[in-house]
Amino acid sequence: GEGRTAHVTIDGVRIERTGENPGAAFSVASGGLDLVIEGENSLTSTFGHAGLRNGENPLAISGQGSLFAEGGGAAGIGGDRKQNGSNITIAGGTVTAVGDEPGAGIGGGFMSSGSNITITGGVVTARGGKFGAGIGGSYGYDLTGNSANVTITGGEVTAIGGYGSAGIGGGYWGFCSNVVIEGGRVTAQGGERAAGIGGGEGGGGNDIVITGGTVTATGGEWAAGVGGGFNGDGGDMVISGG
Protein backbone atom coordinates (compact mmCIF):
# COMPACT_ATOMS: atom_id res chain seq x y z
CA GLY A 1 0.00 0.00 0.00
CA GLU A 2 1.01 3.61 -0.50
CA GLY A 3 3.25 4.92 2.24
CA ARG A 4 4.12 1.42 3.46
CA THR A 5 7.22 -0.72 2.92
CA ALA A 6 7.15 -4.49 2.45
CA HIS A 7 10.12 -6.51 3.78
CA VAL A 8 10.73 -9.60 1.67
CA THR A 9 13.57 -12.15 1.61
CA ILE A 10 14.09 -14.39 -1.42
CA ASP A 11 16.37 -17.41 -1.23
CA GLY A 12 16.89 -19.73 -4.19
CA VAL A 13 13.99 -18.24 -6.15
CA ARG A 14 13.68 -18.60 -9.92
CA ILE A 15 10.80 -16.92 -11.72
CA GLU A 16 10.64 -17.01 -15.50
CA ARG A 17 7.58 -15.59 -17.23
CA THR A 18 6.74 -17.02 -20.65
CA GLY A 19 4.59 -16.14 -23.63
CA GLU A 20 1.75 -18.21 -22.19
CA ASN A 21 2.07 -16.35 -18.88
CA PRO A 22 3.32 -12.83 -19.76
CA GLY A 23 4.28 -10.08 -17.36
CA ALA A 24 6.95 -9.00 -14.91
CA ALA A 25 8.61 -11.71 -12.85
CA PHE A 26 8.56 -9.53 -9.73
CA SER A 27 6.70 -6.24 -9.37
CA VAL A 28 6.48 -3.52 -6.72
CA ALA A 29 2.91 -2.47 -7.42
CA SER A 30 2.55 0.17 -4.69
CA GLY A 31 4.39 1.40 -1.66
CA GLY A 32 8.04 0.40 -1.21
CA LEU A 33 10.03 -2.81 -1.08
CA ASP A 34 13.00 -3.74 1.10
CA LEU A 35 14.30 -6.84 -0.71
CA VAL A 36 16.89 -9.10 0.92
CA ILE A 37 18.60 -11.61 -1.37
CA GLU A 38 20.01 -14.89 -0.08
CA GLY A 39 21.19 -17.83 -2.15
CA GLU A 40 20.97 -17.67 -5.96
CA ASN A 41 17.94 -15.96 -7.48
CA SER A 42 16.83 -15.12 -11.02
CA LEU A 43 13.96 -13.09 -12.45
CA THR A 44 13.14 -13.10 -16.18
CA SER A 45 10.21 -11.24 -17.72
CA THR A 46 8.42 -11.22 -21.05
CA PHE A 47 8.39 -8.42 -23.63
CA GLY A 48 7.48 -5.00 -22.29
CA HIS A 49 8.28 -5.76 -18.67
CA ALA A 50 11.26 -5.24 -16.37
CA GLY A 51 12.82 -8.26 -14.68
CA LEU A 52 12.34 -6.59 -11.29
CA ARG A 53 9.85 -3.78 -11.79
CA ASN A 54 9.47 -0.94 -9.36
CA GLY A 55 8.68 2.02 -11.61
CA GLU A 56 9.08 4.93 -9.24
CA ASN A 57 8.20 3.03 -6.06
CA PRO A 58 11.11 2.89 -3.57
CA LEU A 59 13.20 -0.27 -3.94
CA ALA A 60 16.10 -1.25 -1.67
CA ILE A 61 18.19 -4.38 -2.32
CA SER A 62 20.58 -5.90 0.24
CA GLY A 63 21.82 -9.26 1.46
CA GLN A 64 24.60 -11.77 0.87
CA GLY A 65 23.14 -13.72 -2.04
CA SER A 66 22.90 -13.11 -5.77
CA LEU A 67 20.18 -11.78 -8.04
CA PHE A 68 19.97 -11.93 -11.83
CA ALA A 69 17.19 -9.79 -13.31
CA GLU A 70 16.48 -9.56 -17.05
CA GLY A 71 13.79 -7.49 -18.72
CA GLY A 72 12.04 -8.08 -22.01
CA GLY A 73 12.12 -4.90 -24.09
CA ALA A 74 12.52 -3.05 -20.77
CA ALA A 75 14.95 -2.57 -17.88
CA GLY A 76 16.56 -5.37 -15.94
CA ILE A 77 15.70 -3.53 -12.73
CA GLY A 78 13.47 -0.46 -12.92
CA GLY A 79 10.83 0.44 -15.44
CA ASP A 80 8.61 -1.43 -17.84
CA ARG A 81 8.34 -0.30 -21.45
CA LYS A 82 7.57 3.46 -21.43
CA GLN A 83 7.98 3.57 -17.64
CA ASN A 84 10.62 5.40 -15.63
CA GLY A 85 12.83 3.50 -13.21
CA SER A 86 13.66 5.55 -10.12
CA ASN A 87 14.31 5.46 -6.38
CA ILE A 88 16.52 2.35 -6.40
CA THR A 89 19.14 1.59 -3.75
CA ILE A 90 21.55 -1.35 -3.78
CA ALA A 91 23.50 -1.95 -0.57
CA GLY A 92 24.76 -5.52 -0.87
CA GLY A 93 24.78 -8.85 -2.64
CA THR A 94 25.81 -9.74 -6.16
CA VAL A 95 23.33 -8.07 -8.50
CA THR A 96 23.29 -8.51 -12.26
CA ALA A 97 20.72 -6.47 -14.19
CA VAL A 98 20.32 -6.93 -17.95
CA GLY A 99 18.10 -4.66 -20.01
CA ASP A 100 16.63 -5.81 -23.29
CA GLU A 101 16.39 -3.50 -26.32
CA PRO A 102 15.87 -0.70 -25.58
CA GLY A 103 15.82 -0.83 -21.77
CA ALA A 104 18.56 0.16 -19.33
CA GLY A 105 20.25 -2.38 -17.11
CA ILE A 106 19.13 -0.41 -14.06
CA GLY A 107 16.74 2.48 -14.76
CA GLY A 108 14.24 3.30 -17.45
CA GLY A 109 12.38 1.17 -19.94
CA PHE A 110 11.75 2.25 -23.54
CA MET A 111 11.68 6.07 -23.94
CA SER A 112 11.98 6.50 -20.18
CA SER A 113 14.33 7.99 -17.62
CA GLY A 114 16.30 6.54 -14.73
CA SER A 115 16.86 8.69 -11.66
CA ASN A 116 17.61 8.59 -7.94
CA ILE A 117 19.73 5.45 -8.19
CA THR A 118 22.16 4.82 -5.31
CA ILE A 119 24.74 2.08 -4.85
CA THR A 120 26.47 1.81 -1.48
CA GLY A 121 27.85 -1.73 -1.60
CA GLY A 122 27.81 -5.13 -3.23
CA VAL A 123 28.97 -6.31 -6.63
CA VAL A 124 26.73 -4.75 -9.26
CA THR A 125 26.80 -5.40 -13.00
CA ALA A 126 24.35 -3.46 -15.15
CA ARG A 127 24.18 -3.99 -18.91
CA GLY A 128 21.84 -1.97 -21.08
CA GLY A 129 20.15 -3.37 -24.12
CA LYS A 130 20.51 -1.69 -27.51
CA PHE A 131 19.74 2.03 -26.95
CA GLY A 132 19.74 1.62 -23.14
CA ALA A 133 22.31 2.81 -20.57
CA GLY A 134 23.95 0.44 -18.14
CA ILE A 135 22.65 2.61 -15.30
CA GLY A 136 20.28 5.45 -16.24
CA GLY A 137 17.98 6.15 -19.14
CA SER A 138 16.79 4.30 -22.21
CA TYR A 139 16.03 5.33 -25.79
CA GLY A 140 15.06 8.98 -25.61
CA TYR A 141 14.74 10.53 -29.04
CA ASP A 142 11.99 12.79 -27.66
CA LEU A 143 14.31 13.75 -24.76
CA THR A 144 12.81 11.24 -22.36
CA GLY A 145 15.73 8.83 -21.96
CA ASN A 146 17.57 10.94 -19.44
CA SER A 147 19.41 10.15 -16.24
CA ALA A 148 19.64 12.20 -13.05
CA ASN A 149 20.91 11.73 -9.52
CA VAL A 150 23.07 8.61 -9.67
CA THR A 151 25.22 8.20 -6.54
CA ILE A 152 27.87 5.56 -5.88
CA THR A 153 29.59 5.47 -2.49
CA GLY A 154 30.92 1.91 -2.36
CA GLY A 155 30.93 -1.55 -3.83
CA GLU A 156 32.17 -2.82 -7.17
CA VAL A 157 30.13 -1.46 -10.05
CA THR A 158 30.36 -2.33 -13.75
CA ALA A 159 28.01 -0.45 -16.06
CA ILE A 160 27.94 -1.15 -19.81
CA GLY A 161 25.80 0.88 -22.18
CA GLY A 162 24.16 -0.46 -25.29
CA TYR A 163 24.44 1.15 -28.71
CA GLY A 164 24.42 4.94 -28.43
CA SER A 165 24.01 4.76 -24.66
CA ALA A 166 26.24 5.67 -21.73
CA GLY A 167 27.63 3.24 -19.21
CA ILE A 168 26.25 5.53 -16.50
CA GLY A 169 23.93 8.28 -17.77
CA GLY A 170 21.70 8.86 -20.73
CA GLY A 171 20.33 6.35 -23.17
CA TYR A 172 20.34 6.94 -26.92
CA TRP A 173 19.75 10.70 -27.35
CA GLY A 174 19.47 10.95 -23.58
CA PHE A 175 21.05 13.55 -21.30
CA CYS A 176 22.75 13.04 -17.94
CA SER A 177 23.03 15.24 -14.86
CA ASN A 178 24.08 14.88 -11.24
CA VAL A 179 26.34 11.84 -11.07
CA VAL A 180 28.30 11.63 -7.79
CA ILE A 181 30.98 9.00 -7.12
CA GLU A 182 32.43 9.05 -3.62
CA GLY A 183 33.94 5.58 -3.30
CA GLY A 184 34.06 2.02 -4.52
CA ARG A 185 35.44 0.65 -7.77
CA VAL A 186 33.53 1.84 -10.82
CA THR A 187 33.96 0.75 -14.44
CA ALA A 188 31.73 2.52 -16.96
CA GLN A 189 31.80 1.64 -20.67
CA GLY A 190 29.78 3.65 -23.14
CA GLY A 191 28.30 2.14 -26.25
CA GLU A 192 29.18 3.43 -29.71
CA ARG A 193 29.06 7.26 -29.73
CA ALA A 194 28.15 7.43 -26.03
CA ALA A 195 30.11 8.56 -22.98
CA GLY A 196 31.39 6.22 -20.32
CA ILE A 197 29.79 8.51 -17.73
CA GLY A 198 27.51 11.20 -19.16
CA GLY A 199 25.38 11.56 -22.24
CA GLY A 200 24.25 9.09 -24.82
CA GLU A 201 24.62 9.83 -28.53
CA GLY A 202 23.36 13.38 -29.03
CA GLY A 203 23.11 13.96 -25.27
CA GLY A 204 25.12 16.07 -22.87
CA GLY A 205 26.66 15.16 -19.54
CA ASN A 206 26.68 17.76 -16.77
CA ASP A 207 27.20 18.07 -13.03
CA ILE A 208 29.47 15.03 -12.66
CA VAL A 209 31.44 14.92 -9.40
CA ILE A 210 34.12 12.38 -8.42
CA THR A 211 35.55 12.73 -4.90
CA GLY A 212 36.84 9.21 -4.25
CA GLY A 213 37.04 5.61 -5.35
CA THR A 214 38.69 4.09 -8.39
CA VAL A 215 36.94 5.12 -11.60
CA THR A 216 37.55 3.90 -15.15
CA ALA A 217 35.31 5.57 -17.71
CA THR A 218 35.63 4.77 -21.41
CA GLY A 219 33.57 6.43 -24.10
CA GLY A 220 32.56 4.82 -27.36
CA GLU A 221 33.66 6.11 -30.72
CA TRP A 222 33.51 9.95 -30.89
CA ALA A 223 32.38 10.30 -27.27
CA ALA A 224 33.96 11.43 -24.02
CA GLY A 225 35.07 9.17 -21.22
CA VAL A 226 33.33 11.58 -18.85
CA GLY A 227 31.00 14.20 -20.36
CA GLY A 228 29.05 14.36 -23.57
CA GLY A 229 28.17 11.75 -26.12
CA PHE A 230 28.67 12.31 -29.84
CA ASN A 231 27.28 15.75 -30.69
CA GLY A 232 26.54 16.41 -27.01
CA ASP A 233 28.03 18.93 -24.60
CA GLY A 234 29.88 18.23 -21.37
CA GLY A 235 30.09 20.67 -18.51
CA ASP A 236 30.39 21.32 -14.77
CA MET A 237 32.62 18.39 -13.93
CA VAL A 238 34.68 18.21 -10.72
CA ILE A 239 37.29 15.59 -9.85
CA SER A 240 38.83 16.16 -6.43
CA GLY A 241 39.96 12.71 -5.26
CA GLY A 242 40.14 9.00 -5.88
Coordinates of C-alpha atoms in Angstrom, one line a residue:
G1 CA 0.0 0.0 0.0
E2 CA 1.0 3.6 -0.5
G3 CA 3.3 4.9 2.2
R4 CA 4.1 1.4 3.5
T5 CA 7.2 -0.7 2.9
A6 CA 7.2 -4.5 2.5
H7 CA 10.1 -6.5 3.8
V8 CA 10.7 -9.6 1.7
T9 CA 13.6 -12.1 1.6
I10 CA 14.1 -14.4 -1.4
D11 CA 16.4 -17.4 -1.2
G12 CA 16.9 -19.7 -4.2
V13 CA 14.0 -18.2 -6.2
R14 CA 13.7 -18.6 -9.9
I15 CA 10.8 -16.9 -11.7
E16 CA 10.6 -17.0 -15.5
R17 CA 7.6 -15.6 -17.2
T18 CA 6.7 -17.0 -20.7
G19 CA 4.6 -16.1 -23.6
E20 CA 1.7 -18.2 -22.2
N21 CA 2.1 -16.3 -18.9
P22 CA 3.3 -12.8 -19.8
G23 CA 4.3 -10.1 -17.4
A24 CA 6.9 -9.0 -14.9
A25 CA 8.6 -11.7 -12.9
F26 CA 8.6 -9.5 -9.7
S27 CA 6.7 -6.2 -9.4
V28 CA 6.5 -3.5 -6.7
A29 CA 2.9 -2.5 -7.4
S30 CA 2.5 0.2 -4.7
G31 CA 4.4 1.4 -1.7
G32 CA 8.0 0.4 -1.2
L33 CA 10.0 -2.8 -1.1
D34 CA 13.0 -3.7 1.1
L35 CA 14.3 -6.8 -0.7
V36 CA 16.9 -9.1 0.9
I37 CA 18.6 -11.6 -1.4
E38 CA 20.0 -14.9 -0.1
G39 CA 21.2 -17.8 -2.1
E40 CA 21.0 -17.7 -6.0
N41 CA 17.9 -16.0 -7.5
S42 CA 16.8 -15.1 -11.0
L43 CA 14.0 -13.1 -12.5
T44 CA 13.1 -13.1 -16.2
S45 CA 10.2 -11.2 -17.7
T46 CA 8.4 -11.2 -21.1
F47 CA 8.4 -8.4 -23.6
G48 CA 7.5 -5.0 -22.3
H49 CA 8.3 -5.8 -18.7
A50 CA 11.3 -5.2 -16.4
G51 CA 12.8 -8.3 -14.7
L52 CA 12.3 -6.6 -11.3
R53 CA 9.9 -3.8 -11.8
N54 CA 9.5 -0.9 -9.4
G55 CA 8.7 2.0 -11.6
E56 CA 9.1 4.9 -9.2
N57 CA 8.2 3.0 -6.1
P58 CA 11.1 2.9 -3.6
L59 CA 13.2 -0.3 -3.9
A60 CA 16.1 -1.2 -1.7
I61 CA 18.2 -4.4 -2.3
S62 CA 20.6 -5.9 0.2
G63 CA 21.8 -9.3 1.5
Q64 CA 24.6 -11.8 0.9
G65 CA 23.1 -13.7 -2.0
S66 CA 22.9 -13.1 -5.8
L67 CA 20.2 -11.8 -8.0
F68 CA 20.0 -11.9 -11.8
A69 CA 17.2 -9.8 -13.3
E70 CA 16.5 -9.6 -17.0
G71 CA 13.8 -7.5 -18.7
G72 CA 12.0 -8.1 -22.0
G73 CA 12.1 -4.9 -24.1
A74 CA 12.5 -3.1 -20.8
A75 CA 14.9 -2.6 -17.9
G76 CA 16.6 -5.4 -15.9
I77 CA 15.7 -3.5 -12.7
G78 CA 13.5 -0.5 -12.9
G79 CA 10.8 0.4 -15.4
D80 CA 8.6 -1.4 -17.8
R81 CA 8.3 -0.3 -21.5
K82 CA 7.6 3.5 -21.4
Q83 CA 8.0 3.6 -17.6
N84 CA 10.6 5.4 -15.6
G85 CA 12.8 3.5 -13.2
S86 CA 13.7 5.5 -10.1
N87 CA 14.3 5.5 -6.4
I88 CA 16.5 2.4 -6.4
T89 CA 19.1 1.6 -3.7
I90 CA 21.6 -1.3 -3.8
A91 CA 23.5 -2.0 -0.6
G92 CA 24.8 -5.5 -0.9
G93 CA 24.8 -8.9 -2.6
T94 CA 25.8 -9.7 -6.2
V95 CA 23.3 -8.1 -8.5
T96 CA 23.3 -8.5 -12.3
A97 CA 20.7 -6.5 -14.2
V98 CA 20.3 -6.9 -17.9
G99 CA 18.1 -4.7 -20.0
D100 CA 16.6 -5.8 -23.3
E101 CA 16.4 -3.5 -26.3
P102 CA 15.9 -0.7 -25.6
G103 CA 15.8 -0.8 -21.8
A104 CA 18.6 0.2 -19.3
G105 CA 20.3 -2.4 -17.1
I106 CA 19.1 -0.4 -14.1
G107 CA 16.7 2.5 -14.8
G108 CA 14.2 3.3 -17.5
G109 CA 12.4 1.2 -19.9
F110 CA 11.7 2.3 -23.5
M111 CA 11.7 6.1 -23.9
S112 CA 12.0 6.5 -20.2
S113 CA 14.3 8.0 -17.6
G114 CA 16.3 6.5 -14.7
S115 CA 16.9 8.7 -11.7
N116 CA 17.6 8.6 -7.9
I117 CA 19.7 5.4 -8.2
T118 CA 22.2 4.8 -5.3
I119 CA 24.7 2.1 -4.8
T120 CA 26.5 1.8 -1.5
G121 CA 27.9 -1.7 -1.6
G122 CA 27.8 -5.1 -3.2
V123 CA 29.0 -6.3 -6.6
V124 CA 26.7 -4.7 -9.3
T125 CA 26.8 -5.4 -13.0
A126 CA 24.4 -3.5 -15.2
R127 CA 24.2 -4.0 -18.9
G128 CA 21.8 -2.0 -21.1
G129 CA 20.1 -3.4 -24.1
K130 CA 20.5 -1.7 -27.5
F131 CA 19.7 2.0 -27.0
G132 CA 19.7 1.6 -23.1
A133 CA 22.3 2.8 -20.6
G134 CA 24.0 0.4 -18.1
I135 CA 22.7 2.6 -15.3
G136 CA 20.3 5.5 -16.2
G137 CA 18.0 6.2 -19.1
S138 CA 16.8 4.3 -22.2
Y139 CA 16.0 5.3 -25.8
G140 CA 15.1 9.0 -25.6
Y141 CA 14.7 10.5 -29.0
D142 CA 12.0 12.8 -27.7
L143 CA 14.3 13.8 -24.8
T144 CA 12.8 11.2 -22.4
G145 CA 15.7 8.8 -22.0
N146 CA 17.6 10.9 -19.4
S147 CA 19.4 10.1 -16.2
A148 CA 19.6 12.2 -13.1
N149 CA 20.9 11.7 -9.5
V150 CA 23.1 8.6 -9.7
T151 CA 25.2 8.2 -6.5
I152 CA 27.9 5.6 -5.9
T153 CA 29.6 5.5 -2.5
G154 CA 30.9 1.9 -2.4
G155 CA 30.9 -1.5 -3.8
E156 CA 32.2 -2.8 -7.2
V157 CA 30.1 -1.5 -10.0
T158 CA 30.4 -2.3 -13.7
A159 CA 28.0 -0.4 -16.1
I160 CA 27.9 -1.2 -19.8
G161 CA 25.8 0.9 -22.2
G162 CA 24.2 -0.5 -25.3
Y163 CA 24.4 1.1 -28.7
G164 CA 24.4 4.9 -28.4
S165 CA 24.0 4.8 -24.7
A166 CA 26.2 5.7 -21.7
G167 CA 27.6 3.2 -19.2
I168 CA 26.2 5.5 -16.5
G169 CA 23.9 8.3 -17.8
G170 CA 21.7 8.9 -20.7
G171 CA 20.3 6.3 -23.2
Y172 CA 20.3 6.9 -26.9
W173 CA 19.8 10.7 -27.4
G174 CA 19.5 11.0 -23.6
F175 CA 21.1 13.5 -21.3
C176 CA 22.7 13.0 -17.9
S177 CA 23.0 15.2 -14.9
N178 CA 24.1 14.9 -11.2
V179 CA 26.3 11.8 -11.1
V180 CA 28.3 11.6 -7.8
I181 CA 31.0 9.0 -7.1
E182 CA 32.4 9.1 -3.6
G183 CA 33.9 5.6 -3.3
G184 CA 34.1 2.0 -4.5
R185 CA 35.4 0.6 -7.8
V186 CA 33.5 1.8 -10.8
T187 CA 34.0 0.8 -14.4
A188 CA 31.7 2.5 -17.0
Q189 CA 31.8 1.6 -20.7
G190 CA 29.8 3.7 -23.1
G191 CA 28.3 2.1 -26.3
E192 CA 29.2 3.4 -29.7
R193 CA 29.1 7.3 -29.7
A194 CA 28.1 7.4 -26.0
A195 CA 30.1 8.6 -23.0
G196 CA 31.4 6.2 -20.3
I197 CA 29.8 8.5 -17.7
G198 CA 27.5 11.2 -19.2
G199 CA 25.4 11.6 -22.2
G200 CA 24.3 9.1 -24.8
E201 CA 24.6 9.8 -28.5
G202 CA 23.4 13.4 -29.0
G203 CA 23.1 14.0 -25.3
G204 CA 25.1 16.1 -22.9
G205 CA 26.7 15.2 -19.5
N206 CA 26.7 17.8 -16.8
D207 CA 27.2 18.1 -13.0
I208 CA 29.5 15.0 -12.7
V209 CA 31.4 14.9 -9.4
I210 CA 34.1 12.4 -8.4
T211 CA 35.5 12.7 -4.9
G212 CA 36.8 9.2 -4.3
G213 CA 37.0 5.6 -5.3
T214 CA 38.7 4.1 -8.4
V215 CA 36.9 5.1 -11.6
T216 CA 37.6 3.9 -15.1
A217 CA 35.3 5.6 -17.7
T218 CA 35.6 4.8 -21.4
G219 CA 33.6 6.4 -24.1
G220 CA 32.6 4.8 -27.4
E221 CA 33.7 6.1 -30.7
W222 CA 33.5 10.0 -30.9
A223 CA 32.4 10.3 -27.3
A224 CA 34.0 11.4 -24.0
G225 CA 35.1 9.2 -21.2
V226 CA 33.3 11.6 -18.9
G227 CA 31.0 14.2 -20.4
G228 CA 29.0 14.4 -23.6
G229 CA 28.2 11.7 -26.1
F230 CA 28.7 12.3 -29.8
N231 CA 27.3 15.7 -30.7
G232 CA 26.5 16.4 -27.0
D233 CA 28.0 18.9 -24.6
G234 CA 29.9 18.2 -21.4
G235 CA 30.1 20.7 -18.5
D236 CA 30.4 21.3 -14.8
M237 CA 32.6 18.4 -13.9
V238 CA 34.7 18.2 -10.7
I239 CA 37.3 15.6 -9.8
S240 CA 38.8 16.2 -6.4
G241 CA 40.0 12.7 -5.3
G242 CA 40.1 9.0 -5.9

